[in-house]
PDB file of N, CA and C in Angstrom:
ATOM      1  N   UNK J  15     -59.801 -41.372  20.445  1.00  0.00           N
ATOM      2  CA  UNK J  15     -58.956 -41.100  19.291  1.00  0.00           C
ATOM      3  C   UNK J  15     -57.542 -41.557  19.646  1.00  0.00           C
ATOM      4  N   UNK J  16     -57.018 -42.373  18.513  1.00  0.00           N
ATOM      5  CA  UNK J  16     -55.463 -42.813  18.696  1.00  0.00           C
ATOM      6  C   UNK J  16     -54.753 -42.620  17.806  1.00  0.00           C
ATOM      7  N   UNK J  17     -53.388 -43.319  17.992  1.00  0.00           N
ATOM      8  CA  UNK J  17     -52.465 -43.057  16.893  1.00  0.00           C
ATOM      9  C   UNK J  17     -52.378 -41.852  16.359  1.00  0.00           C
ATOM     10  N   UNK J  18     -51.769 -41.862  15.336  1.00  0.00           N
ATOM     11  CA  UNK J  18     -51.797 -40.400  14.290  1.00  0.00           C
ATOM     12  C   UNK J  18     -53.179 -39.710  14.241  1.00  0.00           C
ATOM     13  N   UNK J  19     -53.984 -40.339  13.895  1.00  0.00           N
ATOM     14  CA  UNK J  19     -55.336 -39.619  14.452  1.00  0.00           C
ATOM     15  C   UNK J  19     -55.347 -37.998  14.663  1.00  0.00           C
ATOM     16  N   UNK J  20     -54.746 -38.072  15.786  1.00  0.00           N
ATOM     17  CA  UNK J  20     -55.228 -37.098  16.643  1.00  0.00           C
ATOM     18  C   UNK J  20     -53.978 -35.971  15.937  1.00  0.00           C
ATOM     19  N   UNK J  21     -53.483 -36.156  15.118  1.00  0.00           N
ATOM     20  CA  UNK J  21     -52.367 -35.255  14.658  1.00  0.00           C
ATOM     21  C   UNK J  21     -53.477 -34.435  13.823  1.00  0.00           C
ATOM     22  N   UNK J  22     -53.661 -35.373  12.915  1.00  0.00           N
ATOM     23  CA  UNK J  22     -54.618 -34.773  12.186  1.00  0.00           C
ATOM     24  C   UNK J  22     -55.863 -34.077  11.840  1.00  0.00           C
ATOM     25  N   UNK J  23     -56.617 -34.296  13.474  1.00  0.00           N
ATOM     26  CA  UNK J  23     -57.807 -33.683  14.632  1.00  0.00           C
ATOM     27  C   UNK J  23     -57.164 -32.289  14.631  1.00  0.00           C
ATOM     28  N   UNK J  24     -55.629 -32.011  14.998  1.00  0.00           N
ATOM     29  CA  UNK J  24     -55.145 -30.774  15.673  1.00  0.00           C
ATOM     30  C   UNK J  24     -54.658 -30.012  14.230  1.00  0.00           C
ATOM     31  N   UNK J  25     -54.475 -30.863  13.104  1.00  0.00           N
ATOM     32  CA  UNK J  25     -54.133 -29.954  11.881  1.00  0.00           C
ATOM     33  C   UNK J  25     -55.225 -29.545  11.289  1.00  0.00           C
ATOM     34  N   UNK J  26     -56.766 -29.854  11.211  1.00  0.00           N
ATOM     35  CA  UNK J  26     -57.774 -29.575  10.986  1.00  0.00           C
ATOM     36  C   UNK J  26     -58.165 -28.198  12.179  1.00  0.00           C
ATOM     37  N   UNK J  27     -58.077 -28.493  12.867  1.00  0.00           N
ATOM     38  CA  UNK J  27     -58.708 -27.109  13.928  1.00  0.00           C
ATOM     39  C   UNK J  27     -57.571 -26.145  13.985  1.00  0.00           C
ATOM     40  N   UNK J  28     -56.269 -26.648  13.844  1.00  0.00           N
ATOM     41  CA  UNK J  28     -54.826 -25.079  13.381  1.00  0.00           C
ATOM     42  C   UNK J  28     -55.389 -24.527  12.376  1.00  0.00           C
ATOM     43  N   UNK J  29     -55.764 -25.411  11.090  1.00  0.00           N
ATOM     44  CA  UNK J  29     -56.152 -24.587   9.684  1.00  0.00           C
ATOM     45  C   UNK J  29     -57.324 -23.459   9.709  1.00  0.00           C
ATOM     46  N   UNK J  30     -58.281 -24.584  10.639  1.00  0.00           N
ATOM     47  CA  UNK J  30     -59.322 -23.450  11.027  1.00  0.00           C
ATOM     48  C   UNK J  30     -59.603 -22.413  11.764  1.00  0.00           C
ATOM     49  N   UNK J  31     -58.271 -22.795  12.436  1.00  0.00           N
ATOM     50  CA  UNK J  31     -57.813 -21.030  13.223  1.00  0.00           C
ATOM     51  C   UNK J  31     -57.156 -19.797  12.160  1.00  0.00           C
ATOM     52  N   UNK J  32     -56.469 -20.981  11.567  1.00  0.00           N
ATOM     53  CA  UNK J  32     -55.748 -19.773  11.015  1.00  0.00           C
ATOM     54  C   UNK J  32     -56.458 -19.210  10.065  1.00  0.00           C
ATOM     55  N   UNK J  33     -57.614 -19.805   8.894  1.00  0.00           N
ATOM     56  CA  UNK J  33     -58.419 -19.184   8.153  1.00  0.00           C
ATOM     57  C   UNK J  33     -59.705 -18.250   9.059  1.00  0.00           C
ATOM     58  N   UNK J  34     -59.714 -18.440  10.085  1.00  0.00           N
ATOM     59  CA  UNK J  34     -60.929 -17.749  10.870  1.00  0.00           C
ATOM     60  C   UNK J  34     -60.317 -16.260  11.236  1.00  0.00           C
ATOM     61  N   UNK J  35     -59.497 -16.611  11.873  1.00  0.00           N
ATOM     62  CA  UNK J  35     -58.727 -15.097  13.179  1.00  0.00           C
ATOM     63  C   UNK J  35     -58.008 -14.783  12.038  1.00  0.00           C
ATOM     64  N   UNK J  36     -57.964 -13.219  12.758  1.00  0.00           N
ATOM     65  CA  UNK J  36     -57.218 -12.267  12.118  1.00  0.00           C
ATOM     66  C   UNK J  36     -56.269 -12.323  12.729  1.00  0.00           C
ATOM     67  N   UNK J  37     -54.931 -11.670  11.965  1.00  0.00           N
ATOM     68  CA  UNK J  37     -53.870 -11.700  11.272  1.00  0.00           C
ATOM     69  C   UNK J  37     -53.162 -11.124  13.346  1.00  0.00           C
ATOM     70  N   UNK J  38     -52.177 -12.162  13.542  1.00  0.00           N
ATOM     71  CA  UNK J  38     -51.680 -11.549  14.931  1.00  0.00           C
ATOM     72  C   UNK J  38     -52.228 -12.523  16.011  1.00  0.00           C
ATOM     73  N   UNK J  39     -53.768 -12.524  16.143  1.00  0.00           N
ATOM     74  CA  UNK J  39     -54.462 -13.369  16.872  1.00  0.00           C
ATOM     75  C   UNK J  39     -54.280 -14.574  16.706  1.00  0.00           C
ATOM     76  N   UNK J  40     -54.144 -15.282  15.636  1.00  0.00           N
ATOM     77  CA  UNK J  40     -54.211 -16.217  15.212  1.00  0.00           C
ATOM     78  C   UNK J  40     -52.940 -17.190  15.470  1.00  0.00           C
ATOM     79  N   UNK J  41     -51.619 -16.360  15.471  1.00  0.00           N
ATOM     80  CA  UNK J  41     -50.467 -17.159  15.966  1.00  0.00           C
ATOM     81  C   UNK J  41     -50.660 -17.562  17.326  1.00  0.00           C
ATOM     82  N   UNK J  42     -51.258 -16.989  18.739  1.00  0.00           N
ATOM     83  CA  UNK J  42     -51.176 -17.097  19.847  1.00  0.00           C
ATOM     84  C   UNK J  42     -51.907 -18.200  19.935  1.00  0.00           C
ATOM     85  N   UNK J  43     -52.877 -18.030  19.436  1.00  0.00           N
ATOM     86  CA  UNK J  43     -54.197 -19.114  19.311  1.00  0.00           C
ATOM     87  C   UNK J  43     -53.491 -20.673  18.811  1.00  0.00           C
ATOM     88  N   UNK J  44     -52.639 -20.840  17.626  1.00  0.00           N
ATOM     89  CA  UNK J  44     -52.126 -22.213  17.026  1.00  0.00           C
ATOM     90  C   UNK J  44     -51.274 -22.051  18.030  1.00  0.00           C
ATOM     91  N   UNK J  45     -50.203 -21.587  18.477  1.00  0.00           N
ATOM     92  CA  UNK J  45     -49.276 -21.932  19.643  1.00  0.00           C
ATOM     93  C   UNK J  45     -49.785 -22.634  20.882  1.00  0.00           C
ATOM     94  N   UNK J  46     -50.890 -22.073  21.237  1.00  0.00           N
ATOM     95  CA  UNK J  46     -51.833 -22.557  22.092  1.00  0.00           C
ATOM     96  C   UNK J  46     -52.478 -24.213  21.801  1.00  0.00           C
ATOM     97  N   UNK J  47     -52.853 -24.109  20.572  1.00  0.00           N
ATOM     98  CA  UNK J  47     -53.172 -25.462  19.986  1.00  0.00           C
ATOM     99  C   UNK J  47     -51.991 -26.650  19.780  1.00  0.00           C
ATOM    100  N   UNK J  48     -51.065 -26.493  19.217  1.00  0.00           N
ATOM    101  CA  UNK J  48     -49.762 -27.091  19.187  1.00  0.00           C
ATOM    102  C   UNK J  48     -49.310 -27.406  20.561  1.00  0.00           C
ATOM    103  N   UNK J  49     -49.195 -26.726  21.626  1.00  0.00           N
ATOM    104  CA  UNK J  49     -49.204 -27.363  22.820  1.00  0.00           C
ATOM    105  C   UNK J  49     -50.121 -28.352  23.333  1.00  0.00           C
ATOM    106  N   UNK J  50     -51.050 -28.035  23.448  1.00  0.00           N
ATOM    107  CA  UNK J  50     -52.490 -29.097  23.542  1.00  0.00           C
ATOM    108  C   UNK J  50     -52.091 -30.368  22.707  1.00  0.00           C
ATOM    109  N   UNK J  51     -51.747 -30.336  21.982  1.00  0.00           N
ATOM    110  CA  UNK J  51     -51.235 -31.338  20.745  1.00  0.00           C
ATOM    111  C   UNK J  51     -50.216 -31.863  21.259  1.00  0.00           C
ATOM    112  N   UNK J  52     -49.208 -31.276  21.886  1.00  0.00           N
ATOM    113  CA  UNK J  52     -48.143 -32.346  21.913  1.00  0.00           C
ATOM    114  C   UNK J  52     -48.562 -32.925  22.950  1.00  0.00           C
ATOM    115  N   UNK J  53     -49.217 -32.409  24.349  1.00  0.00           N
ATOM    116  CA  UNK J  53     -49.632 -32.674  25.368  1.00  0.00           C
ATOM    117  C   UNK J  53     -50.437 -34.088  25.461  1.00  0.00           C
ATOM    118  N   UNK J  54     -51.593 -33.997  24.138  1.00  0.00           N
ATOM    119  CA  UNK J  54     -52.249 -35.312  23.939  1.00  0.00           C
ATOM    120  C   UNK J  54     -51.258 -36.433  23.264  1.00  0.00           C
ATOM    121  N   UNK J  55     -50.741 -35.974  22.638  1.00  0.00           N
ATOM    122  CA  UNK J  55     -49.660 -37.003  21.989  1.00  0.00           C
ATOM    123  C   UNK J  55     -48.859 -37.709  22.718  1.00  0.00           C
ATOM    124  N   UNK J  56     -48.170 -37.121  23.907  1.00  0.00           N
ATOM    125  CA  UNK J  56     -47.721 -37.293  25.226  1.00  0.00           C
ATOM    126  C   UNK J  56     -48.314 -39.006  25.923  1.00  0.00           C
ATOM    127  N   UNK J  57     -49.913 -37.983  25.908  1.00  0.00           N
ATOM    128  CA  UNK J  57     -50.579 -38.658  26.415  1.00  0.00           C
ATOM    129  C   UNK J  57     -50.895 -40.326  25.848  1.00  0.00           C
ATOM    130  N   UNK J  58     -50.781 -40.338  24.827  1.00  0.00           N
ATOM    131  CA  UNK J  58     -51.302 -41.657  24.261  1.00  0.00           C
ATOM    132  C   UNK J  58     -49.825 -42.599  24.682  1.00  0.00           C
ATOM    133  N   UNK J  59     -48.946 -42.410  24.610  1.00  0.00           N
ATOM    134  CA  UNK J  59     -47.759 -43.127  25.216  1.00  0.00           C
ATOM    135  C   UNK J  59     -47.542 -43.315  26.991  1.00  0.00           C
ATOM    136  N   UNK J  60     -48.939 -42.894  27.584  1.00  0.00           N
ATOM    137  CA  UNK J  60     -48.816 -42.936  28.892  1.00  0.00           C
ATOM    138  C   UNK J  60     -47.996 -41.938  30.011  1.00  0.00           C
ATOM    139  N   UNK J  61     -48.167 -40.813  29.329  1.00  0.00           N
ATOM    140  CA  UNK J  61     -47.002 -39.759  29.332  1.00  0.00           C
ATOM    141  C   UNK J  61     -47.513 -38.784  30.364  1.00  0.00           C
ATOM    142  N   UNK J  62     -47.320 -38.061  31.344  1.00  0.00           N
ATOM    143  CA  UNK J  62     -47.647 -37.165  31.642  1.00  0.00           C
ATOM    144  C   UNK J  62     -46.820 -35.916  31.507  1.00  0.00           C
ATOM    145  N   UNK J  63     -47.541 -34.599  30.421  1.00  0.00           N
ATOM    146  CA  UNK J  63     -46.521 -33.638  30.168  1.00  0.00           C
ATOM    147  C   UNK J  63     -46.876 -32.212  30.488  1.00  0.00           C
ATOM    148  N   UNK J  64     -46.303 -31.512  31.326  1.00  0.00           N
ATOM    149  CA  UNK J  64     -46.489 -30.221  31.328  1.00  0.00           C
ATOM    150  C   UNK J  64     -46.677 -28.943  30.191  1.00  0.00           C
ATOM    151  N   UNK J  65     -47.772 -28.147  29.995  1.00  0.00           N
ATOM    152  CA  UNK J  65     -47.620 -26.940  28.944  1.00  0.00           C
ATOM    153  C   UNK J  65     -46.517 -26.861  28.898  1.00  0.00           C
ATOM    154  N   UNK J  66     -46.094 -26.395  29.796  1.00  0.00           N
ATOM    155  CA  UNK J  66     -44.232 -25.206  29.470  1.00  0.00           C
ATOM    156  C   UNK J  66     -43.136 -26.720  28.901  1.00  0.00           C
ATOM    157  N   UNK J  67     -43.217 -28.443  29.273  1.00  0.00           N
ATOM    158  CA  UNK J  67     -42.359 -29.200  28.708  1.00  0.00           C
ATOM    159  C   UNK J  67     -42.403 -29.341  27.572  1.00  0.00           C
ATOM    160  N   UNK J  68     -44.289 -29.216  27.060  1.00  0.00           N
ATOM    161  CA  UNK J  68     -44.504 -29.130  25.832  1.00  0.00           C
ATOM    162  C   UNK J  68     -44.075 -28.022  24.952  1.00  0.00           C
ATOM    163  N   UNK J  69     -43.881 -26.927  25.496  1.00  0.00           N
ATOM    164  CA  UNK J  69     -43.452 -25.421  24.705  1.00  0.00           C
ATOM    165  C   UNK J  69     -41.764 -25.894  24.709  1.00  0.00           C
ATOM    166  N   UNK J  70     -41.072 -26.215  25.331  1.00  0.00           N
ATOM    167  CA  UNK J  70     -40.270 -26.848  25.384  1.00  0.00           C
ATOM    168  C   UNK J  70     -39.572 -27.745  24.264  1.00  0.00           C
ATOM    169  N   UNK J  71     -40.555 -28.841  23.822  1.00  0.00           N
ATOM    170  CA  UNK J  71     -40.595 -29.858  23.221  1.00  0.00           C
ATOM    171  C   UNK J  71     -40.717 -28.639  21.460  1.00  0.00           C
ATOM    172  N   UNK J  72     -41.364 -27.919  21.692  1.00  0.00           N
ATOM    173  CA  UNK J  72     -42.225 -27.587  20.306  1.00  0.00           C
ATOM    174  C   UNK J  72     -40.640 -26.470  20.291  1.00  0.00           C
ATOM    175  N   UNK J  73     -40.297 -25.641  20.902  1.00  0.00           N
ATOM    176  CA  UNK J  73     -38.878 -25.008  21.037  1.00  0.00           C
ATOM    177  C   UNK J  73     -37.874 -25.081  20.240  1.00  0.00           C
ATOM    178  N   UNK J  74     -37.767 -26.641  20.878  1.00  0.00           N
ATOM    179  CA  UNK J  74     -36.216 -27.272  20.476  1.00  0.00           C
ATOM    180  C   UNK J  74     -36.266 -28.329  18.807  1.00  0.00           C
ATOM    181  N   UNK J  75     -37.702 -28.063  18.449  1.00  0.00           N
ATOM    182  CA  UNK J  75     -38.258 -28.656  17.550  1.00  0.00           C
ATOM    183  C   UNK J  75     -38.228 -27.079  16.242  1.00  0.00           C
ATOM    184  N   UNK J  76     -38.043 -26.097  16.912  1.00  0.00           N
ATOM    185  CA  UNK J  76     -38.074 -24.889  15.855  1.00  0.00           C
ATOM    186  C   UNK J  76     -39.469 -24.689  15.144  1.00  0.00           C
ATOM    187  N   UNK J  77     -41.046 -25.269  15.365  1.00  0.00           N
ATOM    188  CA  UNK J  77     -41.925 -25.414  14.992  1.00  0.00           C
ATOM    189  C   UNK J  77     -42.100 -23.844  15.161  1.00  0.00           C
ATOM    190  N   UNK J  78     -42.414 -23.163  16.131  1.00  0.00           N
ATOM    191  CA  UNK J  78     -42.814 -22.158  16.214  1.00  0.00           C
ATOM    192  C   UNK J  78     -42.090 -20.817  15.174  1.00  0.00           C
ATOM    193  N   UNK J  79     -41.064 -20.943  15.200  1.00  0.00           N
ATOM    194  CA  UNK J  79     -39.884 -20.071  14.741  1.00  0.00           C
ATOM    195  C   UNK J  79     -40.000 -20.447  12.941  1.00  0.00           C
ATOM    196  N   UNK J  80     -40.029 -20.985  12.348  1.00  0.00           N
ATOM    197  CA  UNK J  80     -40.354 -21.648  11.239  1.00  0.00           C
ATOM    198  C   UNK J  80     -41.421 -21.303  10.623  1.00  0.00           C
ATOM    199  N   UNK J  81     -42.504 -21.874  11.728  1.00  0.00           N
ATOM    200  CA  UNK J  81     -44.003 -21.577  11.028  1.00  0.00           C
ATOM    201  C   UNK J  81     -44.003 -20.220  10.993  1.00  0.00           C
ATOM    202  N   UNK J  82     -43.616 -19.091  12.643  1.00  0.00           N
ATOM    203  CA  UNK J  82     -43.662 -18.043  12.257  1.00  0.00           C
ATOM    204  C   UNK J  82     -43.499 -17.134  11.637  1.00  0.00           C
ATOM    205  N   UNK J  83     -41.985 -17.309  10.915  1.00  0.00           N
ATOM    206  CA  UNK J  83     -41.460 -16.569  10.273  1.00  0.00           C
ATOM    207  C   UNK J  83     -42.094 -17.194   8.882  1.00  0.00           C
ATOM    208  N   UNK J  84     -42.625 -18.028   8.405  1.00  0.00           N
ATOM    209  CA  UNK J  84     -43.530 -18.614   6.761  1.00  0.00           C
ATOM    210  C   UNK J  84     -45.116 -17.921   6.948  1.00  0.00           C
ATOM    211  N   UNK J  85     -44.932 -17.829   8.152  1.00  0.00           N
ATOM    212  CA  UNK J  85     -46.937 -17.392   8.477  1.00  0.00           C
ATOM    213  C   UNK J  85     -46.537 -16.017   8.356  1.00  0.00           C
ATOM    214  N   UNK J  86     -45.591 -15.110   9.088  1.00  0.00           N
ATOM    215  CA  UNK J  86     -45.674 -13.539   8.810  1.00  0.00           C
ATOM    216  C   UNK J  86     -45.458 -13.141   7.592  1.00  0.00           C
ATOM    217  N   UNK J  87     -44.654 -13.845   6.640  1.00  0.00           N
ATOM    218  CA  UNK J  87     -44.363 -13.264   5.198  1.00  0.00           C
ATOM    219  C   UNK J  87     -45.927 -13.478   4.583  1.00  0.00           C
ATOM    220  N   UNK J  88     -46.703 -14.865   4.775  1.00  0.00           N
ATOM    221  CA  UNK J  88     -47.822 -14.664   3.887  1.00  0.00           C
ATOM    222  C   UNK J  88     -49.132 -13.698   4.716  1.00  0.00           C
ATOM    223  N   UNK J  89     -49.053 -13.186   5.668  1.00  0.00           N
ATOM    224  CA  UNK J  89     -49.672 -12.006   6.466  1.00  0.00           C
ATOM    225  C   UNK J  89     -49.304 -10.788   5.397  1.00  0.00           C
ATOM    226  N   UNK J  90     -48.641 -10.342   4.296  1.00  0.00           N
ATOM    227  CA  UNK J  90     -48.541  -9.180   3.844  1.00  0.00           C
ATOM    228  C   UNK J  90     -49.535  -9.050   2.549  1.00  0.00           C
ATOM    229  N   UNK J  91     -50.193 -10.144   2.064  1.00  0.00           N
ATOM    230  CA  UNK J  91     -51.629  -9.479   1.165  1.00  0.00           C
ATOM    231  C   UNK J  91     -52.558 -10.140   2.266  1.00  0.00           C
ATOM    232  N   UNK J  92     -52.630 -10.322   3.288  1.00  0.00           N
ATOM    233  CA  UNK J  92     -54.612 -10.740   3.950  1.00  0.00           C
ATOM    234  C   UNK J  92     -55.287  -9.864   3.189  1.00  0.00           C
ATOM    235  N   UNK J  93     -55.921 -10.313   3.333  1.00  0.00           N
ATOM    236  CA  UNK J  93     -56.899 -11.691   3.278  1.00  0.00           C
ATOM    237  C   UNK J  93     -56.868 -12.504   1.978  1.00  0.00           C
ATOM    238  N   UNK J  94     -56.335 -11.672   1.205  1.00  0.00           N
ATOM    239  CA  UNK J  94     -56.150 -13.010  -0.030  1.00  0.00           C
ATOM    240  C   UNK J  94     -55.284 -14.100   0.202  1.00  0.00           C
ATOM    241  N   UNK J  95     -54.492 -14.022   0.722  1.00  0.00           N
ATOM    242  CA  UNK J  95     -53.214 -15.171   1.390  1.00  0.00           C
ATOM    243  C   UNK J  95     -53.602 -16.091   2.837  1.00  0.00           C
ATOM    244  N   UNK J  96     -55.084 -15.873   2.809  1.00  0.00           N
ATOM    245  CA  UNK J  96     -55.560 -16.633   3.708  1.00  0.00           C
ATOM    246  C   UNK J  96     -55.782 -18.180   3.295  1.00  0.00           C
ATOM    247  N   UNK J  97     -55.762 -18.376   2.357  1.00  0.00           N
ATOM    248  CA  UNK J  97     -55.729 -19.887   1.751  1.00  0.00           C
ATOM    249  C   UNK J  97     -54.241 -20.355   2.261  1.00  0.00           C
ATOM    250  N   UNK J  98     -53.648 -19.698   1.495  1.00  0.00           N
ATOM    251  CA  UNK J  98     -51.761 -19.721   2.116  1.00  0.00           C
ATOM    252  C   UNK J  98     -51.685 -20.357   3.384  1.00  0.00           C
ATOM    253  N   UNK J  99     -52.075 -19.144   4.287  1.00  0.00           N
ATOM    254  CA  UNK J  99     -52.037 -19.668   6.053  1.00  0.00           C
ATOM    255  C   UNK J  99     -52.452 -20.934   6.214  1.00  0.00           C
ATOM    256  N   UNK J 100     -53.429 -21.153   5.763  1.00  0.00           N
ATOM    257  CA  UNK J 100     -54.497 -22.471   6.626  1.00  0.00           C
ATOM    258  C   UNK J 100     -53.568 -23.463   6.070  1.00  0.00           C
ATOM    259  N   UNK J 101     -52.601 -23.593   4.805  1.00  0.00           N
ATOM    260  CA  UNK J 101     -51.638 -24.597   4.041  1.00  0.00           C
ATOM    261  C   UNK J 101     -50.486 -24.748   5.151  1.00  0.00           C
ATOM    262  N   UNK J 102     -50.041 -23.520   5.354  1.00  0.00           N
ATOM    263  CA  UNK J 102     -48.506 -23.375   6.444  1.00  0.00           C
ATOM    264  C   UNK J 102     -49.232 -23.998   7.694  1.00  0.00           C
ATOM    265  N   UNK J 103     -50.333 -23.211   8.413  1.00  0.00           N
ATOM    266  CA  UNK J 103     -50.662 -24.204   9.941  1.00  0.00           C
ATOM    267  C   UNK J 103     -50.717 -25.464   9.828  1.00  0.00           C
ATOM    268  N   UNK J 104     -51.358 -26.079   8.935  1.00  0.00           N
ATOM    269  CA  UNK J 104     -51.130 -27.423   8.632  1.00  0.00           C
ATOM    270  C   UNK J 104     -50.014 -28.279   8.249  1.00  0.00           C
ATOM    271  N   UNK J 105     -49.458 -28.039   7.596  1.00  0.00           N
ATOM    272  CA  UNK J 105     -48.214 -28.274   7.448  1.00  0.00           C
ATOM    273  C   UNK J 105     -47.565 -28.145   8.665  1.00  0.00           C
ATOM    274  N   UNK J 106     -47.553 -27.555   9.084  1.00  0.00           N
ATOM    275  CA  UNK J 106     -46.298 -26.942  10.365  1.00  0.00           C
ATOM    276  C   UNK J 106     -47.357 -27.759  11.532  1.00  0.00           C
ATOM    277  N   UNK J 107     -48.349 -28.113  12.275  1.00  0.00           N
ATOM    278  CA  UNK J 107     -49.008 -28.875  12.620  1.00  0.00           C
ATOM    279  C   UNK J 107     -48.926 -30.200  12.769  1.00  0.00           C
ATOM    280  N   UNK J 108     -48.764 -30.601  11.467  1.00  0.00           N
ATOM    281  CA  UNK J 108     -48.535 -31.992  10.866  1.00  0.00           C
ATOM    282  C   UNK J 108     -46.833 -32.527  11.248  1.00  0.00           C
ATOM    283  N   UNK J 109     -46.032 -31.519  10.330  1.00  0.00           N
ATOM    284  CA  UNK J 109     -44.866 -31.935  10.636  1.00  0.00           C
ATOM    285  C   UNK J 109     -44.332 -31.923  12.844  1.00  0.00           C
ATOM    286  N   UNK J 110     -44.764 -31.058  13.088  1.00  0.00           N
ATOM    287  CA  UNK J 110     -44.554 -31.259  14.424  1.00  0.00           C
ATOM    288  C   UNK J 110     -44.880 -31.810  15.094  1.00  0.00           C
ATOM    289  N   UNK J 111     -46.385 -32.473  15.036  1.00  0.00           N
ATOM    290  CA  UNK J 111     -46.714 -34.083  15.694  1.00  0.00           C
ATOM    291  C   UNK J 111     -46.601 -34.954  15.147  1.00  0.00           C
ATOM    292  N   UNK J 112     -45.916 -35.228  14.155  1.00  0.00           N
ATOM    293  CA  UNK J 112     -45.115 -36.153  13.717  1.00  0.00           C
ATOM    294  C   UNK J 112     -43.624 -36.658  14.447  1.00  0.00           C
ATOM    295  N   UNK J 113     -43.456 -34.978  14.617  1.00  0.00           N
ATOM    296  CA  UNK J 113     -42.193 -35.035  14.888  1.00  0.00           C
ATOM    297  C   UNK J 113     -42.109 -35.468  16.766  1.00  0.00           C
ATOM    298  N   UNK J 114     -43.455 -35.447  17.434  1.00  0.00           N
ATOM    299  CA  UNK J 114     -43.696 -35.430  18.751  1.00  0.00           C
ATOM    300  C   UNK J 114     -44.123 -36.910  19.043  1.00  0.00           C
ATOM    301  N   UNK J 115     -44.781 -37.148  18.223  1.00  0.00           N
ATOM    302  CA  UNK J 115     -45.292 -38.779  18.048  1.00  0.00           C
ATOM    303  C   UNK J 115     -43.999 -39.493  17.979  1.00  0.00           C
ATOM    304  N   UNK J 116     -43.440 -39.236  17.079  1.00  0.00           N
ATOM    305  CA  UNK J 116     -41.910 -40.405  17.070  1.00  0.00           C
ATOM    306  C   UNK J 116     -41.006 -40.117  18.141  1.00  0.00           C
ATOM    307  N   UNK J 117     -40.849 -38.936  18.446  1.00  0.00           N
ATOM    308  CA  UNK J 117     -40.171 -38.904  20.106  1.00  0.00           C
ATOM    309  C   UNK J 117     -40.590 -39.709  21.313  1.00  0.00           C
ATOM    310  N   UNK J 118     -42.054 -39.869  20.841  1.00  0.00           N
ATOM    311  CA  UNK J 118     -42.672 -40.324  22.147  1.00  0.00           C
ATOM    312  C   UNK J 118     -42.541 -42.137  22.009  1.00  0.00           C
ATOM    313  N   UNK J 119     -42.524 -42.478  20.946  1.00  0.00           N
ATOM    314  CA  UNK J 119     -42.901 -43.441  20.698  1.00  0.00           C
ATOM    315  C   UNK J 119     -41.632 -44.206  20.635  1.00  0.00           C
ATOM    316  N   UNK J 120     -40.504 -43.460  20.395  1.00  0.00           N
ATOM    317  CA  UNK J 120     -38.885 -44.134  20.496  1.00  0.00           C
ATOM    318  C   UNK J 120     -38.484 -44.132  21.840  1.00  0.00           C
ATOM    319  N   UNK J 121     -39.406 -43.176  23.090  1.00  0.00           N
ATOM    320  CA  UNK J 121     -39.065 -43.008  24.376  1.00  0.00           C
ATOM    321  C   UNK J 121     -39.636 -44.341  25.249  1.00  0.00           C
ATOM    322  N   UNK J 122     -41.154 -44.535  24.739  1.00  0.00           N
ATOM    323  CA  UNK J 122     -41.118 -45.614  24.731  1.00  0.00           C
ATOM    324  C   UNK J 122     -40.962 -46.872  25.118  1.00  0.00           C
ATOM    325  N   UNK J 123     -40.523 -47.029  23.893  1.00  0.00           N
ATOM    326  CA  UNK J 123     -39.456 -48.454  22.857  1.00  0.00           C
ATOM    327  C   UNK J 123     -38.492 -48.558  24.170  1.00  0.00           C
ATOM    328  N   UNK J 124     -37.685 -47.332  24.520  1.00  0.00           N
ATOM    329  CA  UNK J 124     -36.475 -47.616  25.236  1.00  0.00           C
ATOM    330  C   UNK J 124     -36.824 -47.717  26.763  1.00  0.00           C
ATOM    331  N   UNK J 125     -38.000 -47.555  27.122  1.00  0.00           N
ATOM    332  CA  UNK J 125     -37.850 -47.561  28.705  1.00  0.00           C
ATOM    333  C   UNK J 125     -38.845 -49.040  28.756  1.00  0.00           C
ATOM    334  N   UNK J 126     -39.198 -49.549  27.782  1.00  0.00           N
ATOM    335  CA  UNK J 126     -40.391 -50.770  27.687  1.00  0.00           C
ATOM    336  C   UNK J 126     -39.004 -51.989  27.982  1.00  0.00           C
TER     337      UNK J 126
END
């Protein structure tokens, strides 16, 4: 799997975390995934990246802080607002290996 690809591999299995696990579990679990994600993304640019550079990366990117605070407000009707979630992990998924892909890929550009 290449390119963007694989963004979209990791926004498919966030959504399906977040519609599966209950409410709490489920953030630790996509945080967990989103690292893995930037990690492979890393990877396709020849990258070698540490979890914690990647938590790092996802940090200073506000992904976590963002999604969290949009994912806890729709946590107050579960399970009906479970459609909701699986929309925000994805989204928030998407936009952040996007946002990890073009870092990597302008890093790159400049050391090529």
């Amino acid at each position: 799997m290449s390119s963007r690809s694989v963004i979209h591999k990791w926004a498919l299995v966030g959504g399906t975390t977040a519609g599966a696990l209950p409410v709490g579990v489920d953030a630790m679990a996509l945080a967990a995934e989103e690292v893995s994600m930037v990690v492979q993304i890393a990877g396709l640019f020849g990258r070698s990246l540490s979890e914690a550079a990647a938590e790092g990366l996802i940090a200073a990117n506000l992904g976590g802080l963002v999604g969290g605070t949009i994912f806890e407000a729709a946590n107050i009707g579960y399970p009906f607002t479970i459609p909701l979630k699986i929309t925000i992990a994805v989204g928030v998924i998407e936009t952040l290996g996007n946002t990890a892909y073009s870092y990597f890929e302008r890093c790159s550009a400049i050391s090529d």
